[in-house]
Short mmCIF file of C-alpha atoms in Angstrom, two decimals:
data_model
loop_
_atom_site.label_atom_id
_atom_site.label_comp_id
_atom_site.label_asym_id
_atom_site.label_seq_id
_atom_site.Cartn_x
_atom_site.Cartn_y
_atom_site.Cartn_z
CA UNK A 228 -4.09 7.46 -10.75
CA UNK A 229 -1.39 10.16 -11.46
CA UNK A 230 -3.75 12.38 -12.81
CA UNK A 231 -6.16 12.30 -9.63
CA UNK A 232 -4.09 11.56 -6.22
CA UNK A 233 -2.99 14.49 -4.30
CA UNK A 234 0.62 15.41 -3.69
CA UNK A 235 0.44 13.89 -0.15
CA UNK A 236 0.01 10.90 -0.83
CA UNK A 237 3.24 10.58 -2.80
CA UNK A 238 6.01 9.16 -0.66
CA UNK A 239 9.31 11.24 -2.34
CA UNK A 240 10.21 8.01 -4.03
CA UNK A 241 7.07 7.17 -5.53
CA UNK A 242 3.90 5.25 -5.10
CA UNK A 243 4.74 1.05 -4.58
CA UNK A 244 1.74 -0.81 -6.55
CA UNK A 245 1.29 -4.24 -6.73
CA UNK A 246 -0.83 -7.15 -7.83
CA UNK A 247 -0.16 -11.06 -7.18
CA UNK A 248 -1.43 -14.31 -9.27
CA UNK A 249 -3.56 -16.44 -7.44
CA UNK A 250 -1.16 -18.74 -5.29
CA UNK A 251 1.69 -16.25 -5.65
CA UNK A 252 5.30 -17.07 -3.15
CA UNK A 253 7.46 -15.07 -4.19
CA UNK A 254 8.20 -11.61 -5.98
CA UNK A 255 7.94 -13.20 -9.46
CA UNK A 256 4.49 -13.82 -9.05
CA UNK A 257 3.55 -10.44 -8.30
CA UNK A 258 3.17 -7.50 -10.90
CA UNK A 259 4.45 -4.00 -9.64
CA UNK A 260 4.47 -0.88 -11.34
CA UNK A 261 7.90 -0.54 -12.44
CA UNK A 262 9.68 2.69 -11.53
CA UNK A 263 6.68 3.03 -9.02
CA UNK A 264 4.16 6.46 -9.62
CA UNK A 265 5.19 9.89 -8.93
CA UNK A 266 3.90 13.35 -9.93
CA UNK A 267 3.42 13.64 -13.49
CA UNK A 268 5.93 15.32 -15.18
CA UNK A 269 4.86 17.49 -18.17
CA UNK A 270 5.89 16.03 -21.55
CA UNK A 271 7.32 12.70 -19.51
CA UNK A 272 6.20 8.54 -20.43
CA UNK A 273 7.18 6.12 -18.96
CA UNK A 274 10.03 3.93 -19.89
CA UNK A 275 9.57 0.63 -21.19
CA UNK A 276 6.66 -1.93 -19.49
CA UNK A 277 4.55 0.03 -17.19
CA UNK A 278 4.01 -2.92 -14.72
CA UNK A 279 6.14 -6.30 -14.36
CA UNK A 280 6.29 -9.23 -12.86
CA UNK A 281 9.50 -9.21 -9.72
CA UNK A 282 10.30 -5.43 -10.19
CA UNK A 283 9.47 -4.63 -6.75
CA UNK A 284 10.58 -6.68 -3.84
CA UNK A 285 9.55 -4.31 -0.76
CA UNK A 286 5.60 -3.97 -2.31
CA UNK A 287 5.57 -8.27 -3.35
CA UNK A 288 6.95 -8.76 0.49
CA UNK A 289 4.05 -6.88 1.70
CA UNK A 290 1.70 -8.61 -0.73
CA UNK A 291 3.01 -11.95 0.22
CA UNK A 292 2.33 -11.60 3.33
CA UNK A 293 -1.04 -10.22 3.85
CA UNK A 294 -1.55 -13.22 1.59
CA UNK A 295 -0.55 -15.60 4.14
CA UNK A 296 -3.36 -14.47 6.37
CA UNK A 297 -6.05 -13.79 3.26
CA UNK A 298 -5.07 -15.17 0.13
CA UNK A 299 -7.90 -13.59 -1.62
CA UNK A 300 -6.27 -9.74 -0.97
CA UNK A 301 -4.33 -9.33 -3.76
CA UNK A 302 -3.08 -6.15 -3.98
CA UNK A 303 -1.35 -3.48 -2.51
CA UNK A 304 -0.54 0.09 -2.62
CA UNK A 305 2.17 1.81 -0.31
CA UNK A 306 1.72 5.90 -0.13
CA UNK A 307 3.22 8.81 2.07
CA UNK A 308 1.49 8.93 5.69
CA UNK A 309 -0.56 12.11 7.13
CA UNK A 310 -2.65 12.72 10.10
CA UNK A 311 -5.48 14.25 7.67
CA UNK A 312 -4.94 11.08 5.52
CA UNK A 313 -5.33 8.87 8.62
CA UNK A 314 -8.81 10.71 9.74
CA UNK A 315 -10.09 10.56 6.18
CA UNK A 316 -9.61 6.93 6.07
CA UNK A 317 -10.55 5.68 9.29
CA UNK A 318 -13.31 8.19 10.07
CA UNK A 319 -14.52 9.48 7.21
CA UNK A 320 -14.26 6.04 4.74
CA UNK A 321 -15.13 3.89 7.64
CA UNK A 322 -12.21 1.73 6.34
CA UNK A 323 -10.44 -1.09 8.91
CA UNK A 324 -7.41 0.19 10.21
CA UNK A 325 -4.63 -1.32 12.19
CA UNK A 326 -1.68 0.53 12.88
CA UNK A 327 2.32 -0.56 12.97
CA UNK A 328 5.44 0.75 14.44
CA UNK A 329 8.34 0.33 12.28
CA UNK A 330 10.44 -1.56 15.37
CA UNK A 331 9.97 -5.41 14.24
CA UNK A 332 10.91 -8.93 16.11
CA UNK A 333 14.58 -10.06 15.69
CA UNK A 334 14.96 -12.39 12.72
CA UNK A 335 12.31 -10.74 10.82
CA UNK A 336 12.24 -7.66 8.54
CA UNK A 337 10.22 -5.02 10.58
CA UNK A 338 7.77 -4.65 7.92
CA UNK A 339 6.88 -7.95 7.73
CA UNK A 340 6.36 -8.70 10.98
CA UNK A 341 4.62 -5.27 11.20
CA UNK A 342 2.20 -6.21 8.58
CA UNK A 343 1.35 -9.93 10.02
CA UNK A 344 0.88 -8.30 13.34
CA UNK A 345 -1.84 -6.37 11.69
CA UNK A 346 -3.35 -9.29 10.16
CA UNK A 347 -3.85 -11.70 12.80
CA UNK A 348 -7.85 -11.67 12.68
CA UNK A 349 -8.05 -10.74 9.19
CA UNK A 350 -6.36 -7.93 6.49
CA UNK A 351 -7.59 -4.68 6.96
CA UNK A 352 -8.36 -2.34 4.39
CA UNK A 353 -6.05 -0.06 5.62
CA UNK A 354 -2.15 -0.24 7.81
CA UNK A 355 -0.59 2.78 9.03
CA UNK A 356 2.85 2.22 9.34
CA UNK A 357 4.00 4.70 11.74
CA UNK A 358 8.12 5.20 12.08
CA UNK A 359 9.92 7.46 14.91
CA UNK A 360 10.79 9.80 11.95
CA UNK A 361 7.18 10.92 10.59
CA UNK A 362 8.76 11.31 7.36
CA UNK A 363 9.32 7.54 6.89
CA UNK A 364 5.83 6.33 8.06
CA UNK A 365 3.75 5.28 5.50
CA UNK A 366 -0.27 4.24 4.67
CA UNK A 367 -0.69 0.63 2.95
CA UNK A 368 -3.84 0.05 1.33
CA UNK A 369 -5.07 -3.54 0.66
CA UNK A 370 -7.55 -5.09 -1.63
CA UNK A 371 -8.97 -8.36 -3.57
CA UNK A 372 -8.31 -6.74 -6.42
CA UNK A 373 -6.62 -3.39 -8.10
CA UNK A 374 -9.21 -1.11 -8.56
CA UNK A 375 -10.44 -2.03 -4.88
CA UNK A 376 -7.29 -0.37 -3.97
CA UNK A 377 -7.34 2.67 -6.96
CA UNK A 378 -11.17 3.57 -5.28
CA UNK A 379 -9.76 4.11 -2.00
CA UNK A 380 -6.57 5.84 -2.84
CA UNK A 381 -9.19 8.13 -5.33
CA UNK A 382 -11.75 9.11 -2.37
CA UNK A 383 -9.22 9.61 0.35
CA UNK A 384 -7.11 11.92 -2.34
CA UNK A 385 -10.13 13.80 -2.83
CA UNK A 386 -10.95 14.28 0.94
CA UNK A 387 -7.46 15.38 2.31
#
């Protein structure tokens, strides 16, 4: 994926990526790659396990709950938001879309409630999580299963 996503798409702290065990509830069933994924760096590796189980509590919260409204979608990928990236992947993929604003319901964390707003009649492939500050909105991409997720992240990166 690092070699073949464009810039874009890369939030400034990295790309959240996530996979849950069947039955999953809570962080520690869900694998996330640790450190998340940025720009290569020339001459870089990554440190220690490339993907572990609990190492990333904002991605396994999203997980969790798309879960709770599909438990076969599995898997998750957070990147950077853009208008072009929004056209490519609700026009141009023909991907299901809901869209989020980053204000949630009291007693909830706004991205959770954003997320199960989104997923009352079923997870979309796609939530755009849209923030007052364009700089913090954000795409989520869902799937049953990783590479569901890698494909779409792939053609949209090579469409924007």
């Amino acid at each position: 994926l690092e070699i073949n996503i464009n810039p874009l798409l890369i939030p400034p702290r990295g790309i959240s990526f996530g996979y849950a065990i069947r039955g999953a509830r809570d962080s520690g069933g869900i694998a996330a790659v640790q450190g998340r994924i940025t720009l290569p760096r020339e001459g870089s590796a990554p440190d220690g396990e490339l993907c572990t189980f609990g190492s990333d509590d904002g991605i396994a919260r999203i997980i969790l709950t798309a879960m709770k409204f599909n438990p076969r979608v599995r898997s998750a990928a957070c990147l950077a938001y853009s208008p072009r990236a929004k056209v490519v992947l609700s026009e141009n993929l023909f991907l299901e879309t809901a869209s989020t604003e980053g204000a949630g319901q009291p007693g909830t964390s706004s991205m959770d409630w954003g997320i199960a707003s989104c997923c009352k009649r079923g997870v979309p492939d796609v939530i755009f999580v849209l923030e007052r500050d364009p700089s913090g909105s954000r795409i989520i991409i869902f799937g049953e299963e990783p590479a569901d997720v890698l494909n779409n992240i792939i053609m949209c990166s090579n469409r924007i």
